[in-house]
């Protein structure tokens, strides 16, 4: 079996993880029509007749008039989804927002936990409320595995905390570092979660159509407009391959521990069709900016989530391929050589990509 055919089959299964839950598909922006078909096929929306009495015909004659039985089932599923949307986003207002998708692959499939919001030691979230759309990534520091810790648990818990804060409206869109700080405080209160991670959040405020961003460490983002990268986050490191990180070390251990206040802050007024790529270092360590630009130009102004998903998947596969190419002069290898380390090839790592297009009339 060739490497690419094996990888293709694996990628098909694990590009977007987390099981068949409505919130996951809505967060990944899979169209409702496709979502309905999957819900029907998997039998997830098993609702009784009484629950759907307000939308379903009450007699067989009415059912015939409304269409076939299959169409009726589809209608019931659609009504269920609409109820979920109304309940989850009842205070959602029209205005600028993200059309966003996520894709990723863990470095090691055999030892990785597959759940929504996580690829290996990487974690991510997509959330919104009436004031803002927010996307975020975190990369758990793998060195804690030597101490018997799961690096992915720290990053996952941090991103879950940030997601809940956004959905609850418990943050100020213009202060993304405050979102990280509150999420981090939540982790510090959880005595059982130890480790550290980088973190990056990008907030689109509906009030002023401005991106407010906070980046701590070597994850990051780029913004594409009119075929050019108009903004790129600054990487923060203490030294080669030693990023800034939020930390909760186990008792008796000492590690790097940076404050959320140390995050690099930036803001940018957005335009309709702007493209934002938010990713962990598994992307930036392996793909030079020229390769990223070539892919992002293809989706400039694109608001079809399926096309965005295809682009995100392509970027992930490119990064994965180069990561295991021992002869390619990757950005990571170039950086290593600049620091006196004789290195060549890509850097095998977990890979997470969040791709978003700004829609001013979402």
mmCIF file of C-alpha atoms in Angstrom:
data_model
loop_
_atom_site.group_PDB
_atom_site.id
_atom_site.type_symbol
_atom_site.label_atom_id
_atom_site.label_comp_id
_atom_site.label_asym_id
_atom_site.label_seq_id
_atom_site.Cartn_x
_atom_site.Cartn_y
_atom_site.Cartn_z
ATOM 1 C CA UNK A 1 0.000 0.000 0.000
ATOM 2 C CA UNK A 2 1.427 3.410 -0.941
ATOM 3 C CA UNK A 3 1.962 6.062 1.706
ATOM 4 C CA UNK A 4 -0.428 8.481 0.024
ATOM 5 C CA UNK A 5 -3.260 5.962 -0.345
ATOM 6 C CA UNK A 6 -2.898 5.040 3.329
ATOM 7 C CA UNK A 7 -2.807 8.690 4.317
ATOM 8 C CA UNK A 8 -5.797 9.456 2.147
ATOM 9 C CA UNK A 9 -7.919 6.836 3.874
ATOM 10 C CA UNK A 10 -6.792 7.982 7.309
ATOM 11 C CA UNK A 11 -7.359 11.639 6.447
ATOM 12 C CA UNK A 12 -10.860 10.916 5.211
ATOM 13 C CA UNK A 13 -11.726 9.519 8.622
ATOM 14 C CA UNK A 14 -10.041 12.043 10.844
ATOM 15 C CA UNK A 15 -10.006 15.477 9.182
ATOM 16 C CA UNK A 16 -12.830 16.598 11.453
ATOM 17 C CA UNK A 17 -13.241 14.578 14.649
ATOM 18 C CA UNK A 18 -15.734 14.358 17.424
ATOM 19 C CA UNK A 19 -18.613 12.092 16.466
ATOM 20 C CA UNK A 20 -21.943 12.871 14.916
ATOM 21 C CA UNK A 21 -23.228 15.730 17.046
ATOM 22 C CA UNK A 22 -25.180 18.718 15.713
ATOM 23 C CA UNK A 23 -23.006 21.282 17.446
ATOM 24 C CA UNK A 24 -19.889 19.841 15.793
ATOM 25 C CA UNK A 25 -21.251 20.002 12.271
ATOM 26 C CA UNK A 26 -22.651 23.466 12.782
ATOM 27 C CA UNK A 27 -19.306 24.614 14.144
ATOM 28 C CA UNK A 28 -17.554 23.110 11.130
ATOM 29 C CA UNK A 29 -20.057 24.918 8.917
ATOM 30 C CA UNK A 30 -21.232 21.898 6.964
ATOM 31 C CA UNK A 31 -24.379 23.015 5.099
ATOM 32 C CA UNK A 32 -27.692 22.207 6.747
ATOM 33 C CA UNK A 33 -28.865 20.168 3.758
ATOM 34 C CA UNK A 34 -25.876 17.827 4.002
ATOM 35 C CA UNK A 35 -26.209 17.812 7.780
ATOM 36 C CA UNK A 36 -29.827 16.677 7.552
ATOM 37 C CA UNK A 37 -28.921 13.753 5.287
ATOM 38 C CA UNK A 38 -26.236 12.591 7.716
ATOM 39 C CA UNK A 39 -28.557 12.870 10.700
ATOM 40 C CA UNK A 40 -31.164 10.763 8.926
ATOM 41 C CA UNK A 41 -28.587 8.178 7.850
ATOM 42 C CA UNK A 42 -27.118 7.793 11.324
ATOM 43 C CA UNK A 43 -30.450 7.960 13.130
ATOM 44 C CA UNK A 44 -29.241 10.515 15.623
ATOM 45 C CA UNK A 45 -32.413 12.588 15.666
ATOM 46 C CA UNK A 46 -34.755 9.933 17.017
ATOM 47 C CA UNK A 47 -37.559 12.161 18.181
ATOM 48 C CA UNK A 48 -41.020 10.891 19.017
ATOM 49 C CA UNK A 49 -44.128 12.077 17.193
ATOM 50 C CA UNK A 50 -45.275 14.307 20.032
ATOM 51 C CA UNK A 51 -42.012 16.254 20.088
ATOM 52 C CA UNK A 52 -42.536 17.193 16.459
ATOM 53 C CA UNK A 53 -46.301 17.646 16.493
ATOM 54 C CA UNK A 54 -45.939 21.327 15.721
ATOM 55 C CA UNK A 55 -44.206 20.667 12.400
ATOM 56 C CA UNK A 56 -45.377 17.203 11.300
ATOM 57 C CA UNK A 57 -48.694 16.347 9.582
ATOM 58 C CA UNK A 58 -51.221 14.766 11.912
ATOM 59 C CA UNK A 59 -52.732 12.325 9.433
ATOM 60 C CA UNK A 60 -51.680 10.107 6.550
ATOM 61 C CA UNK A 61 -53.658 12.203 4.062
ATOM 62 C CA UNK A 62 -51.781 15.299 5.136
ATOM 63 C CA UNK A 63 -48.530 13.405 4.770
ATOM 64 C CA UNK A 64 -49.408 12.468 1.196
ATOM 65 C CA UNK A 65 -50.184 16.080 0.398
ATOM 66 C CA UNK A 66 -46.879 17.229 1.840
ATOM 67 C CA UNK A 67 -44.821 14.686 -0.104
ATOM 68 C CA UNK A 68 -43.297 11.273 0.388
ATOM 69 C CA UNK A 69 -42.482 9.715 3.733
ATOM 70 C CA UNK A 70 -38.788 10.329 3.113
ATOM 71 C CA UNK A 71 -39.491 14.020 2.632
ATOM 72 C CA UNK A 72 -41.465 14.034 5.869
ATOM 73 C CA UNK A 73 -38.544 12.524 7.763
ATOM 74 C CA UNK A 74 -36.278 15.134 6.224
ATOM 75 C CA UNK A 75 -38.671 17.892 7.284
ATOM 76 C CA UNK A 76 -38.733 16.614 10.852
ATOM 77 C CA UNK A 77 -34.954 16.525 10.976
ATOM 78 C CA UNK A 78 -34.791 20.060 9.611
ATOM 79 C CA UNK A 79 -37.238 21.256 12.254
ATOM 80 C CA UNK A 80 -35.117 19.654 14.969
ATOM 81 C CA UNK A 81 -32.007 21.416 13.672
ATOM 82 C CA UNK A 82 -33.834 24.742 13.503
ATOM 83 C CA UNK A 83 -34.940 24.299 17.113
ATOM 84 C CA UNK A 84 -31.338 23.565 18.093
ATOM 85 C CA UNK A 85 -30.132 26.653 16.258
ATOM 86 C CA UNK A 86 -32.822 28.837 17.804
ATOM 87 C CA UNK A 87 -32.022 27.559 21.280
ATOM 88 C CA UNK A 88 -28.262 27.878 20.881
ATOM 89 C CA UNK A 89 -28.164 31.177 18.977
ATOM 90 C CA UNK A 90 -31.423 32.863 20.030
ATOM 91 C CA UNK A 91 -29.614 36.159 20.626
ATOM 92 C CA UNK A 92 -27.589 36.015 17.415
ATOM 93 C CA UNK A 93 -27.812 39.238 15.397
ATOM 94 C CA UNK A 94 -27.052 39.864 11.740
ATOM 95 C CA UNK A 95 -23.743 41.529 11.039
ATOM 96 C CA UNK A 96 -20.175 40.669 10.097
ATOM 97 C CA UNK A 97 -19.187 37.115 10.893
ATOM 98 C CA UNK A 98 -17.015 34.164 9.931
ATOM 99 C CA UNK A 99 -17.784 31.373 7.508
ATOM 100 C CA UNK A 100 -15.376 28.942 9.137
ATOM 101 C CA UNK A 101 -14.168 25.358 8.849
ATOM 102 C CA UNK A 102 -11.599 23.220 10.624
ATOM 103 C CA UNK A 103 -9.270 20.449 9.518
ATOM 104 C CA UNK A 104 -6.351 18.637 11.089
ATOM 105 C CA UNK A 105 -4.367 15.475 11.682
ATOM 106 C CA UNK A 106 -2.549 14.163 14.758
ATOM 107 C CA UNK A 107 1.120 13.291 14.455
ATOM 108 C CA UNK A 108 0.569 9.816 15.874
ATOM 109 C CA UNK A 109 -2.759 8.165 15.082
ATOM 110 C CA UNK A 110 -2.125 5.133 17.285
ATOM 111 C CA UNK A 111 -1.819 7.048 20.559
ATOM 112 C CA UNK A 112 -4.204 9.928 19.842
ATOM 113 C CA UNK A 113 -7.607 10.494 21.362
ATOM 114 C CA UNK A 114 -10.206 11.441 18.769
ATOM 115 C CA UNK A 115 -12.829 13.892 19.948
ATOM 116 C CA UNK A 116 -14.336 17.128 18.766
ATOM 117 C CA UNK A 117 -11.965 20.008 19.376
ATOM 118 C CA UNK A 118 -8.716 18.049 19.361
ATOM 119 C CA UNK A 119 -6.047 16.720 16.985
ATOM 120 C CA UNK A 120 -3.342 15.006 19.033
ATOM 121 C CA UNK A 121 -1.903 17.605 21.430
ATOM 122 C CA UNK A 122 -3.538 20.422 19.444
ATOM 123 C CA UNK A 123 -6.941 21.796 20.423
ATOM 124 C CA UNK A 124 -9.327 24.261 18.792
ATOM 125 C CA UNK A 125 -12.715 25.901 19.090
ATOM 126 C CA UNK A 126 -15.199 27.839 16.968
ATOM 127 C CA UNK A 127 -17.785 29.852 18.883
ATOM 128 C CA UNK A 128 -20.046 32.877 18.552
ATOM 129 C CA UNK A 129 -22.490 35.063 20.369
ATOM 130 C CA UNK A 130 -24.484 38.159 19.493
ATOM 131 C CA UNK A 131 -21.387 40.367 19.681
ATOM 132 C CA UNK A 132 -18.635 38.357 18.022
ATOM 133 C CA UNK A 133 -17.389 35.295 16.179
ATOM 134 C CA UNK A 134 -14.288 33.702 17.724
ATOM 135 C CA UNK A 135 -11.836 31.025 16.606
ATOM 136 C CA UNK A 136 -8.929 29.684 18.631
ATOM 137 C CA UNK A 137 -6.140 27.109 18.724
ATOM 138 C CA UNK A 138 -3.788 25.809 21.404
ATOM 139 C CA UNK A 139 -0.819 23.459 21.135
ATOM 140 C CA UNK A 140 -0.030 21.318 24.174
ATOM 141 C CA UNK A 141 3.686 21.115 24.982
ATOM 142 C CA UNK A 142 4.703 17.518 24.301
ATOM 143 C CA UNK A 143 7.560 17.474 26.800
ATOM 144 C CA UNK A 144 5.103 16.913 29.650
ATOM 145 C CA UNK A 145 4.538 13.401 28.334
ATOM 146 C CA UNK A 146 7.882 12.503 29.963
ATOM 147 C CA UNK A 147 6.247 13.306 33.318
ATOM 148 C CA UNK A 148 3.296 11.012 32.713
ATOM 149 C CA UNK A 149 0.951 13.816 31.636
ATOM 150 C CA UNK A 150 -1.280 14.056 28.578
ATOM 151 C CA UNK A 151 -0.227 17.315 26.852
ATOM 152 C CA UNK A 152 -3.455 17.393 24.877
ATOM 153 C CA UNK A 153 -5.611 17.551 27.998
ATOM 154 C CA UNK A 154 -4.284 20.981 28.969
ATOM 155 C CA UNK A 155 -4.778 22.542 25.534
ATOM 156 C CA UNK A 156 -8.192 20.905 25.124
ATOM 157 C CA UNK A 157 -9.449 22.100 28.518
ATOM 158 C CA UNK A 158 -8.182 25.622 27.825
ATOM 159 C CA UNK A 159 -9.996 25.835 24.485
ATOM 160 C CA UNK A 160 -13.179 24.361 25.957
ATOM 161 C CA UNK A 161 -13.112 27.007 28.689
ATOM 162 C CA UNK A 162 -12.687 29.774 26.108
ATOM 163 C CA UNK A 163 -15.516 28.352 24.006
ATOM 164 C CA UNK A 164 -17.908 28.383 26.967
ATOM 165 C CA UNK A 165 -16.934 31.947 27.836
ATOM 166 C CA UNK A 166 -17.661 33.112 24.290
ATOM 167 C CA UNK A 167 -20.993 31.333 24.052
ATOM 168 C CA UNK A 168 -21.987 32.742 27.422
ATOM 169 C CA UNK A 169 -21.014 36.263 26.397
ATOM 170 C CA UNK A 170 -18.591 36.401 29.329
ATOM 171 C CA UNK A 171 -15.807 38.299 27.602
ATOM 172 C CA UNK A 172 -15.141 41.627 25.891
ATOM 173 C CA UNK A 173 -14.544 41.208 22.122
ATOM 174 C CA UNK A 174 -11.920 43.969 22.057
ATOM 175 C CA UNK A 175 -9.885 42.228 24.789
ATOM 176 C CA UNK A 176 -8.873 38.773 23.502
ATOM 177 C CA UNK A 177 -6.080 38.473 26.071
ATOM 178 C CA UNK A 178 -8.773 38.739 28.729
ATOM 179 C CA UNK A 179 -10.504 35.732 27.185
ATOM 180 C CA UNK A 180 -7.275 33.736 27.442
ATOM 181 C CA UNK A 181 -6.697 34.972 30.989
ATOM 182 C CA UNK A 182 -10.144 33.898 32.173
ATOM 183 C CA UNK A 183 -9.848 30.512 30.478
ATOM 184 C CA UNK A 184 -6.406 30.056 32.013
ATOM 185 C CA UNK A 185 -7.742 30.951 35.461
ATOM 186 C CA UNK A 186 -10.301 28.185 35.020
ATOM 187 C CA UNK A 187 -7.487 25.700 34.393
ATOM 188 C CA UNK A 188 -5.567 26.818 37.437
ATOM 189 C CA UNK A 189 -8.602 26.055 39.581
ATOM 190 C CA UNK A 190 -8.760 22.524 38.151
ATOM 191 C CA UNK A 191 -6.133 20.776 40.225
ATOM 192 C CA UNK A 192 -6.214 17.646 38.059
ATOM 193 C CA UNK A 193 -5.237 19.358 34.758
ATOM 194 C CA UNK A 194 -1.491 19.933 34.474
ATOM 195 C CA UNK A 195 0.823 20.843 31.629
ATOM 196 C CA UNK A 196 1.208 23.830 29.324
ATOM 197 C CA UNK A 197 0.316 25.061 25.855
ATOM 198 C CA UNK A 198 0.547 27.904 23.417
ATOM 199 C CA UNK A 199 -2.684 29.744 22.602
ATOM 200 C CA UNK A 200 -4.052 32.009 19.897
ATOM 201 C CA UNK A 201 -7.538 33.509 19.605
ATOM 202 C CA UNK A 202 -8.997 35.657 16.828
ATOM 203 C CA UNK A 203 -12.161 37.651 17.549
ATOM 204 C CA UNK A 204 -14.346 39.339 14.926
ATOM 205 C CA UNK A 205 -16.350 42.070 16.643
ATOM 206 C CA UNK A 206 -19.710 42.774 15.025
ATOM 207 C CA UNK A 207 -19.877 46.248 16.570
ATOM 208 C CA UNK A 208 -16.927 47.731 14.679
ATOM 209 C CA UNK A 209 -15.968 45.016 12.110
ATOM 210 C CA UNK A 210 -12.511 44.685 13.646
ATOM 211 C CA UNK A 211 -10.384 41.593 14.275
ATOM 212 C CA UNK A 212 -8.987 41.558 17.803
ATOM 213 C CA UNK A 213 -6.255 38.963 18.229
ATOM 214 C CA UNK A 214 -4.071 37.573 20.993
ATOM 215 C CA UNK A 215 -1.221 35.177 20.259
ATOM 216 C CA UNK A 216 0.954 33.548 22.901
ATOM 217 C CA UNK A 217 3.655 31.250 21.522
ATOM 218 C CA UNK A 218 4.305 29.844 18.067
ATOM 219 C CA UNK A 219 0.810 29.103 16.829
ATOM 220 C CA UNK A 220 -0.542 31.997 14.806
ATOM 221 C CA UNK A 221 -2.596 33.371 11.948
ATOM 222 C CA UNK A 222 -2.413 35.216 8.643
ATOM 223 C CA UNK A 223 -4.959 37.489 6.959
ATOM 224 C CA UNK A 224 -5.290 37.501 3.171
ATOM 225 C CA UNK A 225 -6.826 40.401 1.233
ATOM 226 C CA UNK A 226 -6.728 41.166 -2.490
ATOM 227 C CA UNK A 227 -4.253 38.371 -3.111
ATOM 228 C CA UNK A 228 -1.772 39.514 -0.470
ATOM 229 C CA UNK A 229 -1.052 38.638 3.142
ATOM 230 C CA UNK A 230 -1.849 41.929 4.882
ATOM 231 C CA UNK A 231 -1.186 40.741 8.421
ATOM 232 C CA UNK A 232 0.697 37.917 10.125
ATOM 233 C CA UNK A 233 0.924 37.298 13.851
ATOM 234 C CA UNK A 234 4.277 37.507 15.608
ATOM 235 C CA UNK A 235 5.856 34.302 16.886
ATOM 236 C CA UNK A 236 6.874 34.413 20.539
ATOM 237 C CA UNK A 237 9.711 32.181 21.728
ATOM 238 C CA UNK A 238 12.221 32.097 24.571
ATOM 239 C CA UNK A 239 14.652 30.378 22.213
ATOM 240 C CA UNK A 240 14.701 27.900 19.362
ATOM 241 C CA UNK A 241 11.689 25.565 19.582
ATOM 242 C CA UNK A 242 10.777 26.984 23.011
ATOM 243 C CA UNK A 243 7.550 28.967 22.658
ATOM 244 C CA UNK A 244 5.811 31.171 25.167
ATOM 245 C CA UNK A 245 3.225 29.083 26.995
ATOM 246 C CA UNK A 246 0.544 29.098 29.641
ATOM 247 C CA UNK A 247 1.366 26.495 32.269
ATOM 248 C CA UNK A 248 0.109 24.631 35.307
ATOM 249 C CA UNK A 249 3.091 22.438 36.242
ATOM 250 C CA UNK A 250 2.588 19.435 38.508
ATOM 251 C CA UNK A 251 3.656 19.736 42.161
ATOM 252 C CA UNK A 252 7.411 19.775 42.572
ATOM 253 C CA UNK A 253 8.101 20.572 38.926
ATOM 254 C CA UNK A 254 9.232 23.871 37.473
ATOM 255 C CA UNK A 255 8.646 24.879 33.877
ATOM 256 C CA UNK A 256 8.209 27.906 31.700
ATOM 257 C CA UNK A 257 5.111 29.837 32.653
ATOM 258 C CA UNK A 258 4.136 32.983 30.792
ATOM 259 C CA UNK A 259 1.269 35.308 31.580
ATOM 260 C CA UNK A 260 -1.693 35.859 29.247
ATOM 261 C CA UNK A 261 -0.700 39.529 29.472
ATOM 262 C CA UNK A 262 2.458 38.603 27.538
ATOM 263 C CA UNK A 263 0.419 37.667 24.465
ATOM 264 C CA UNK A 264 1.110 39.654 21.322
ATOM 265 C CA UNK A 265 -1.978 41.769 20.628
ATOM 266 C CA UNK A 266 -3.081 43.046 17.247
ATOM 267 C CA UNK A 267 -6.177 44.412 15.588
ATOM 268 C CA UNK A 268 -7.256 44.902 12.000
ATOM 269 C CA UNK A 269 -10.355 46.324 10.346
ATOM 270 C CA UNK A 270 -11.814 43.666 8.074
ATOM 271 C CA UNK A 271 -13.432 43.749 4.662
ATOM 272 C CA UNK A 272 -15.910 41.406 3.074
ATOM 273 C CA UNK A 273 -14.098 38.373 1.669
ATOM 274 C CA UNK A 274 -10.979 38.606 3.847
ATOM 275 C CA UNK A 275 -9.508 35.158 4.533
ATOM 276 C CA UNK A 276 -8.084 34.206 7.935
ATOM 277 C CA UNK A 277 -5.885 31.145 8.392
ATOM 278 C CA UNK A 278 -5.383 30.229 12.059
ATOM 279 C CA UNK A 279 -3.070 27.280 12.686
ATOM 280 C CA UNK A 280 -0.654 25.577 15.042
ATOM 281 C CA UNK A 281 3.079 25.330 14.374
ATOM 282 C CA UNK A 282 2.557 22.017 12.602
ATOM 283 C CA UNK A 283 1.563 24.203 9.647
ATOM 284 C CA UNK A 284 3.965 27.134 9.980
ATOM 285 C CA UNK A 285 7.011 24.934 10.731
ATOM 286 C CA UNK A 286 6.460 22.980 7.527
ATOM 287 C CA UNK A 287 4.859 25.278 4.956
ATOM 288 C CA UNK A 288 6.619 28.446 3.776
ATOM 289 C CA UNK A 289 4.481 31.542 3.373
ATOM 290 C CA UNK A 290 4.663 31.289 -0.425
ATOM 291 C CA UNK A 291 2.928 27.890 -0.364
ATOM 292 C CA UNK A 292 0.265 29.136 2.032
ATOM 293 C CA UNK A 293 -0.336 32.194 -0.123
ATOM 294 C CA UNK A 294 -0.762 30.049 -3.239
ATOM 295 C CA UNK A 295 -3.512 28.039 -1.540
ATOM 296 C CA UNK A 296 -5.250 30.968 0.136
ATOM 297 C CA UNK A 297 -5.484 32.972 -3.087
ATOM 298 C CA UNK A 298 -7.660 30.193 -4.510
ATOM 299 C CA UNK A 299 -10.355 30.902 -1.926
ATOM 300 C CA UNK A 300 -10.157 34.701 -1.773
ATOM 301 C CA UNK A 301 -13.712 35.859 -1.047
ATOM 302 C CA UNK A 302 -15.040 32.278 -1.001
ATOM 303 C CA UNK A 303 -18.089 31.789 1.219
ATOM 304 C CA UNK A 304 -19.043 28.260 0.248
ATOM 305 C CA UNK A 305 -18.050 26.158 3.284
ATOM 306 C CA UNK A 306 -17.456 23.082 1.141
ATOM 307 C CA UNK A 307 -14.851 24.939 -0.917
ATOM 308 C CA UNK A 308 -13.269 26.258 2.269
ATOM 309 C CA UNK A 309 -13.189 22.738 3.703
ATOM 310 C CA UNK A 310 -11.455 21.449 0.580
ATOM 311 C CA UNK A 311 -8.824 24.175 0.907
ATOM 312 C CA UNK A 312 -8.286 23.487 4.617
ATOM 313 C CA UNK A 313 -7.895 19.777 3.925
ATOM 314 C CA UNK A 314 -5.368 20.515 1.171
ATOM 315 C CA UNK A 315 -3.260 22.692 3.476
ATOM 316 C CA UNK A 316 -3.275 19.988 6.148
ATOM 317 C CA UNK A 317 -2.174 17.302 3.681
ATOM 318 C CA UNK A 318 0.585 19.536 2.304
ATOM 319 C CA UNK A 319 1.906 20.178 5.812
ATOM 320 C CA UNK A 320 1.669 16.484 6.684
ATOM 321 C CA UNK A 321 3.536 15.434 3.541
ATOM 322 C CA UNK A 322 6.379 17.897 4.096
ATOM 323 C CA UNK A 323 6.544 17.045 7.813
ATOM 324 C CA UNK A 324 7.755 13.556 6.906
ATOM 325 C CA UNK A 325 9.975 14.617 3.996
ATOM 326 C CA UNK A 326 13.536 14.285 5.276
ATOM 327 C CA UNK A 327 15.052 16.203 2.340
ATOM 328 C CA UNK A 328 12.859 19.299 2.205
ATOM 329 C CA UNK A 329 14.232 22.589 3.517
ATOM 330 C CA UNK A 330 11.271 23.481 5.706
ATOM 331 C CA UNK A 331 10.907 26.721 7.688
ATOM 332 C CA UNK A 332 11.671 24.655 10.809
ATOM 333 C CA UNK A 333 14.916 23.288 9.326
ATOM 334 C CA UNK A 334 15.941 26.740 8.130
ATOM 335 C CA UNK A 335 15.317 28.174 11.595
ATOM 336 C CA UNK A 336 17.293 25.342 13.182
ATOM 337 C CA UNK A 337 20.280 26.007 10.941
ATOM 338 C CA UNK A 338 20.145 29.704 11.813
ATOM 339 C CA UNK A 339 20.464 28.596 15.448
ATOM 340 C CA UNK A 340 23.512 26.431 14.759
ATOM 341 C CA UNK A 341 21.650 23.122 14.511
ATOM 342 C CA UNK A 342 22.377 20.915 11.514
ATOM 343 C CA UNK A 343 18.837 19.983 10.488
ATOM 344 C CA UNK A 344 17.063 19.118 7.276
ATOM 345 C CA UNK A 345 13.511 18.091 6.420
ATOM 346 C CA UNK A 346 10.123 18.794 7.879
ATOM 347 C CA UNK A 347 8.985 18.591 11.477
ATOM 348 C CA UNK A 348 6.506 15.782 12.298
ATOM 349 C CA UNK A 349 3.831 17.335 14.474
ATOM 350 C CA UNK A 350 0.113 17.581 15.101
ATOM 351 C CA UNK A 351 -1.538 19.821 12.513
ATOM 352 C CA UNK A 352 -4.592 22.029 13.004
ATOM 353 C CA UNK A 353 -6.037 24.512 10.499
ATOM 354 C CA UNK A 354 -8.993 26.833 11.011
ATOM 355 C CA UNK A 355 -9.964 28.641 7.837
ATOM 356 C CA UNK A 356 -12.433 31.523 7.914
ATOM 357 C CA UNK A 357 -13.828 34.021 5.426
ATOM 358 C CA UNK A 358 -15.317 37.315 6.561
ATOM 359 C CA UNK A 359 -18.936 37.807 5.516
ATOM 360 C CA UNK A 360 -20.161 41.330 6.216
ATOM 361 C CA UNK A 361 -23.815 40.378 5.812
ATOM 362 C CA UNK A 362 -23.805 37.057 7.683
#
